[in-house]
PDB file of C-alpha atoms in Angstrom:
ATOM      1  CA  MET A 925      -0.002   0.090  -0.420  1.00 56.00           C
ATOM      2  CA  LEU A 926       1.353   3.511  -0.893  1.00 71.00           C
ATOM      3  CA  ASP A 927       1.818   6.530   1.770  1.00 95.00           C
ATOM      4  CA  ASP A 928       0.324   9.968   0.814  1.00 96.00           C
ATOM      5  CA  ASN A 929       3.559  10.991  -0.873  1.00 98.00           C
ATOM      6  CA  ALA A 930       4.160   8.140  -2.846  1.00 98.00           C
ATOM      7  CA  ARG A 931       0.410   8.519  -3.973  1.00 98.00           C
ATOM      8  CA  TYR A 932       0.464  12.025  -4.595  1.00 98.00           C
ATOM      9  CA  MET A 933       3.865  11.194  -7.287  1.00 98.00           C
ATOM     10  CA  GLN A 934       1.622   8.522  -8.838  1.00 98.00           C
ATOM     11  CA  TYR A 935      -0.817  11.468  -9.976  1.00 98.00           C
ATOM     12  CA  ALA A 936       2.543  13.386 -10.805  1.00 98.00           C
ATOM     13  CA  ILE A 937       3.364  10.392 -12.636  1.00 98.00           C
ATOM     14  CA  ARG A 938      -0.224  10.234 -14.612  1.00 98.00           C
ATOM     15  CA  GLU A 939       0.360  14.358 -15.378  1.00 98.00           C
ATOM     16  CA  ALA A 940       4.204  13.303 -16.800  1.00 98.00           C
ATOM     17  CA  GLN A 941       2.554  10.197 -18.679  1.00 98.00           C
ATOM     18  CA  TYR A 942      -0.068  12.522 -20.977  1.00 98.00           C
ATOM     19  CA  ALA A 943       3.081  14.975 -21.041  1.00 98.00           C
ATOM     20  CA  GLN A 944       4.792  11.805 -22.768  1.00 96.00           C
ATOM     21  CA  GLU A 945       1.553  11.088 -25.060  1.00 96.00           C
ATOM     22  CA  ALA A 946       1.582  14.728 -26.333  1.00 96.00           C
ATOM     23  CA  GLY A 947       5.038  14.093 -27.435  1.00 95.00           C
ATOM     24  CA  GLU A 948       6.557  16.734 -24.714  1.00 97.00           C
ATOM     25  CA  VAL A 949       9.303  15.665 -21.892  1.00 97.00           C
ATOM     26  CA  PRO A 950       7.694  13.505 -19.602  1.00 98.00           C
ATOM     27  CA  VAL A 951       7.456  15.866 -16.696  1.00 98.00           C
ATOM     28  CA  GLY A 952       4.643  15.833 -14.317  1.00 98.00           C
ATOM     29  CA  CYS A 953       3.168  18.112 -10.983  1.00 99.00           C
ATOM     30  CA  VAL A 954       1.002  18.176  -8.493  1.00 98.00           C
ATOM     31  CA  ILE A 955       0.406  20.282  -5.881  1.00 98.00           C
ATOM     32  CA  VAL A 956      -1.533  19.445  -2.588  1.00 98.00           C
ATOM     33  CA  TYR A 957      -3.084  21.380   0.071  1.00 98.00           C
ATOM     34  CA  ASP A 958      -5.077  20.114   2.904  1.00 97.00           C
ATOM     35  CA  GLY A 959      -5.298  16.650   1.114  1.00 97.00           C
ATOM     36  CA  GLN A 960      -6.635  17.681  -1.989  1.00 98.00           C
ATOM     37  CA  ILE A 961      -4.855  18.248  -5.162  1.00 98.00           C
ATOM     38  CA  ILE A 962      -5.044  22.057  -5.995  1.00 98.00           C
ATOM     39  CA  GLY A 963      -2.969  22.011  -9.067  1.00 98.00           C
ATOM     40  CA  LYS A 964      -1.881  19.693 -11.611  1.00 98.00           C
ATOM     41  CA  ALA A 965      -0.016  20.045 -14.720  1.00 98.00           C
ATOM     42  CA  HIS A 966       2.191  18.339 -17.042  1.00 98.00           C
ATOM     43  CA  ASN A 967       5.106  19.765 -19.378  1.00 98.00           C
ATOM     44  CA  GLN A 968       3.860  22.183 -22.409  1.00 98.00           C
ATOM     45  CA  ARG A 969       6.538  23.681 -24.045  1.00 98.00           C
ATOM     46  CA  GLU A 970       6.008  22.348 -27.060  1.00 97.00           C
ATOM     47  CA  MET A 971       2.520  22.860 -27.605  1.00 97.00           C
ATOM     48  CA  LEU A 972       2.001  26.751 -25.937  1.00 98.00           C
ATOM     49  CA  GLN A 973       5.466  27.553 -27.598  1.00 98.00           C
ATOM     50  CA  ASP A 974       6.410  28.738 -24.092  1.00 98.00           C
ATOM     51  CA  PRO A 975       9.746  28.145 -22.464  1.00 98.00           C
ATOM     52  CA  THR A 976       8.156  28.797 -18.754  1.00 98.00           C
ATOM     53  CA  ALA A 977       5.377  26.253 -20.008  1.00 98.00           C
ATOM     54  CA  HIS A 978       7.012  23.552 -17.286  1.00 98.00           C
ATOM     55  CA  ALA A 979       4.827  21.372 -15.365  1.00 98.00           C
ATOM     56  CA  GLU A 980       5.790  23.097 -11.781  1.00 98.00           C
ATOM     57  CA  ILE A 981       5.320  26.799 -13.262  1.00 98.00           C
ATOM     58  CA  LEU A 982       1.864  25.822 -14.457  1.00 98.00           C
ATOM     59  CA  ALA A 983       0.498  23.741 -11.269  1.00 99.00           C
ATOM     60  CA  ILE A 984       1.492  26.498  -9.171  1.00 98.00           C
ATOM     61  CA  THR A 985      -0.653  29.452 -11.393  1.00 98.00           C
ATOM     62  CA  GLN A 986      -3.623  26.871 -10.814  1.00 98.00           C
ATOM     63  CA  ALA A 987      -2.897  26.483  -7.180  1.00 98.00           C
ATOM     64  CA  ALA A 988      -2.466  29.938  -6.678  1.00 98.00           C
ATOM     65  CA  ASN A 989      -5.420  30.618  -8.498  1.00 98.00           C
ATOM     66  CA  LYS A 990      -7.497  27.775  -6.589  1.00 98.00           C
ATOM     67  CA  LEU A 991      -6.402  29.811  -3.146  1.00 98.00           C
ATOM     68  CA  GLY A 992      -6.672  32.891  -4.447  1.00 98.00           C
ATOM     69  CA  SER A 993      -3.668  33.899  -3.379  1.00 98.00           C
ATOM     70  CA  TRP A 994       0.193  33.498  -4.536  1.00 98.00           C
ATOM     71  CA  ARG A 995       1.330  32.257  -1.072  1.00 98.00           C
ATOM     72  CA  LEU A 996       1.342  28.547  -1.179  1.00 98.00           C
ATOM     73  CA  GLU A 997       2.085  28.054   2.300  1.00 97.00           C
ATOM     74  CA  GLU A 998       1.036  24.958   4.184  1.00 97.00           C
ATOM     75  CA  THR A 999       1.137  22.887   0.773  1.00 98.00           C
ATOM     76  CA  LYS A1000       3.172  20.207  -0.766  1.00 98.00           C
ATOM     77  CA  LEU A1001       4.804  19.899  -4.152  1.00 98.00           C
ATOM     78  CA  TYR A1002       5.424  16.724  -5.849  1.00 98.00           C
ATOM     79  CA  VAL A1003       7.066  17.039  -9.307  1.00 98.00           C
ATOM     80  CA  THR A1004       8.818  13.609 -11.155  1.00 98.00           C
ATOM     81  CA  LEU A1005      12.174  15.607 -11.818  1.00 98.00           C
ATOM     82  CA  GLU A1006      14.433  17.574 -10.230  1.00 98.00           C
ATOM     83  CA  PRO A1007      13.071  21.639 -10.444  1.00 98.00           C
ATOM     84  CA  CYS A1008      15.396  23.522 -12.759  1.00 98.00           C
ATOM     85  CA  PRO A1009      16.521  27.465 -11.592  1.00 98.00           C
ATOM     86  CA  MET A1010      13.459  28.839 -13.327  1.00 98.00           C
ATOM     87  CA  CYS A1011      11.289  26.478 -11.098  1.00 98.00           C
ATOM     88  CA  SER A1012      13.475  26.349  -8.405  1.00 98.00           C
ATOM     89  CA  GLY A1013      12.698  30.112  -8.329  1.00 98.00           C
ATOM     90  CA  ALA A1014       9.367  29.845  -8.973  1.00 98.00           C
ATOM     91  CA  ILE A1015       8.821  27.709  -5.749  1.00 98.00           C
ATOM     92  CA  ILE A1016      10.680  29.884  -3.815  1.00 98.00           C
ATOM     93  CA  LEU A1017       8.490  32.905  -4.240  1.00 98.00           C
ATOM     94  CA  ALA A1018       5.554  31.258  -4.015  1.00 98.00           C
ATOM     95  CA  ARG A1019       6.876  30.317  -0.562  1.00 98.00           C
ATOM     96  CA  VAL A1020       6.151  26.639  -0.681  1.00 98.00           C
ATOM     97  CA  PRO A1021       6.500  24.485   2.217  1.00 98.00           C
ATOM     98  CA  GLU A1022       7.377  21.535   1.187  1.00 98.00           C
ATOM     99  CA  VAL A1023       8.914  19.522  -2.257  1.00 98.00           C
ATOM    100  CA  TYR A1024       9.294  16.288  -3.097  1.00 98.00           C
ATOM    101  CA  PHE A1025      11.167  15.256  -6.343  1.00 98.00           C
ATOM    102  CA  GLY A1026      11.860  11.677  -8.307  1.00 98.00           C
ATOM    103  CA  ALA A1027      14.387  11.496 -10.510  1.00 98.00           C
ATOM    104  CA  TYR A1028      17.518  13.972 -10.207  1.00 98.00           C
ATOM    105  CA  ASP A1029      18.208  16.137 -13.376  1.00 97.00           C
ATOM    106  CA  PRO A1030      22.357  16.202 -13.575  1.00 96.00           C
ATOM    107  CA  LYS A1031      22.350  18.310 -16.512  1.00 96.00           C
ATOM    108  CA  ALA A1032      19.607  21.431 -15.194  1.00 97.00           C
ATOM    109  CA  GLY A1033      18.820  20.373 -11.810  1.00 98.00           C
ATOM    110  CA  THR A1034      19.354  22.885  -8.938  1.00 98.00           C
ATOM    111  CA  VAL A1035      17.739  21.108  -6.122  1.00 98.00           C
ATOM    112  CA  GLY A1036      21.116  18.880  -5.371  1.00 96.00           C
ATOM    113  CA  SER A1037      22.888  18.010  -8.718  1.00 98.00           C
ATOM    114  CA  LEU A1038      24.350  21.297  -9.961  1.00 97.00           C
ATOM    115  CA  MET A1039      23.529  23.428  -7.080  1.00 97.00           C
ATOM    116  CA  ASN A1040      20.936  23.697  -4.635  1.00 97.00           C
ATOM    117  CA  LEU A1041      18.659  27.073  -4.533  1.00 98.00           C
ATOM    118  CA  LEU A1042      15.728  25.790  -2.465  1.00 97.00           C
ATOM    119  CA  GLU A1043      18.058  25.004   0.622  1.00 94.00           C
ATOM    120  CA  ASP A1044      20.077  28.513  -0.232  1.00 97.00           C
ATOM    121  CA  PRO A1045      19.703  30.562   3.330  1.00 97.00           C
ATOM    122  CA  ARG A1046      20.314  33.757   1.602  1.00 97.00           C
ATOM    123  CA  PHE A1047      17.101  33.283  -0.097  1.00 97.00           C
ATOM    124  CA  ASN A1048      13.839  34.300   2.168  1.00 95.00           C
ATOM    125  CA  HIS A1049      12.291  30.729   2.349  1.00 97.00           C
ATOM    126  CA  GLN A1050      13.629  27.352   1.767  1.00 97.00           C
ATOM    127  CA  PRO A1051      11.134  24.540   1.530  1.00 98.00           C
ATOM    128  CA  LYS A1052      12.096  21.150   2.941  1.00 98.00           C
ATOM    129  CA  VAL A1053      13.422  19.067   0.230  1.00 98.00           C
ATOM    130  CA  TYR A1054      12.314  15.417  -0.196  1.00 98.00           C
ATOM    131  CA  PRO A1055      14.274  13.906  -3.009  1.00 98.00           C
ATOM    132  CA  GLY A1056      14.187  10.626  -4.868  1.00 98.00           C
ATOM    133  CA  LEU A1057      10.531   9.656  -4.145  1.00 98.00           C
ATOM    134  CA  LEU A1058       9.798   6.940  -6.668  1.00 98.00           C
ATOM    135  CA  ALA A1059      12.871   8.498  -8.412  1.00 98.00           C
ATOM    136  CA  ASP A1060      13.328   4.613 -10.899  1.00 98.00           C
ATOM    137  CA  GLU A1061       9.446   5.096 -11.771  1.00 97.00           C
ATOM    138  CA  CYS A1062      10.204   8.925 -12.664  1.00 98.00           C
ATOM    139  CA  GLY A1063      13.417   8.823 -14.103  1.00 97.00           C
ATOM    140  CA  ALA A1064      12.486   4.831 -16.341  1.00 97.00           C
ATOM    141  CA  MET A1065       9.904   7.455 -18.401  1.00 97.00           C
ATOM    142  CA  LEU A1066      12.843   9.981 -18.833  1.00 96.00           C
ATOM    143  CA  THR A1067      15.265   7.451 -20.171  1.00 96.00           C
ATOM    144  CA  GLU A1068      12.738   6.088 -22.373  1.00 95.00           C
ATOM    145  CA  PHE A1069      11.677   9.198 -23.559  1.00 95.00           C
ATOM    146  CA  PHE A1070      15.022  10.230 -24.877  1.00 92.00           C
ATOM    147  CA  ARG A1071      16.169   6.906 -26.007  1.00 92.00           C
ATOM    148  CA  SER A1072      13.247   7.090 -28.104  1.00 89.00           C
ATOM    149  CA  ILE A1073      13.684  10.428 -29.636  1.00 85.00           C
ATOM    150  CA  ARG A1074      17.548   9.195 -30.102  1.00 83.00           C
ATOM    151  CA  ARG A1075      16.700   5.972 -32.178  1.00 82.00           C
ATOM    152  CA  ARG A1076      14.071   8.325 -34.098  1.00 77.00           C
ATOM    153  CA  SER A1077      17.303  10.564 -35.206  1.00 74.00           C
ATOM    154  CA  GLN A1078      19.262   7.307 -36.248  1.00 73.00           C
ATOM    155  CA  ASP A1079      16.703   6.142 -38.272  1.00 70.00           C
ATOM    156  CA  LEU A1080      16.654   9.350 -40.165  1.00 68.00           C
ATOM    157  CA  CYS A1081      20.582   9.362 -40.487  1.00 62.00           C
TER     158      CYS A1081
END
């Protein structure tokens, strides 16, 4: 039986699957407040042709609209991939107190891989970070997605 955190990460994984089906990098995010999902999204950069359309940004916007406040205090954010600099900044600005992520991102992750923006004491807010939640499942989706892209590229050559 899954605990609540794993269950919410499963919802984020479902969002990542929607991204993959749409040809997007499979990253999904959900935001929980008082046991309810108040924001959920997946990457939509290609669909929207918007470099800021990351799962975290879209879910933060939904959650803020739902709460009627940009302060997402008392929420938990679940994302399948370690946040990038932009998303880490948005998490800090939204004052999200808890962040759970699946796979590490050695090329762009800023919650432990390249640096750790979320726990940097120079910012006015430092969320508690819980890395590696269902990391194997989250990482496998990304690995397979990029493997299939490489295969298609090789087939074109």
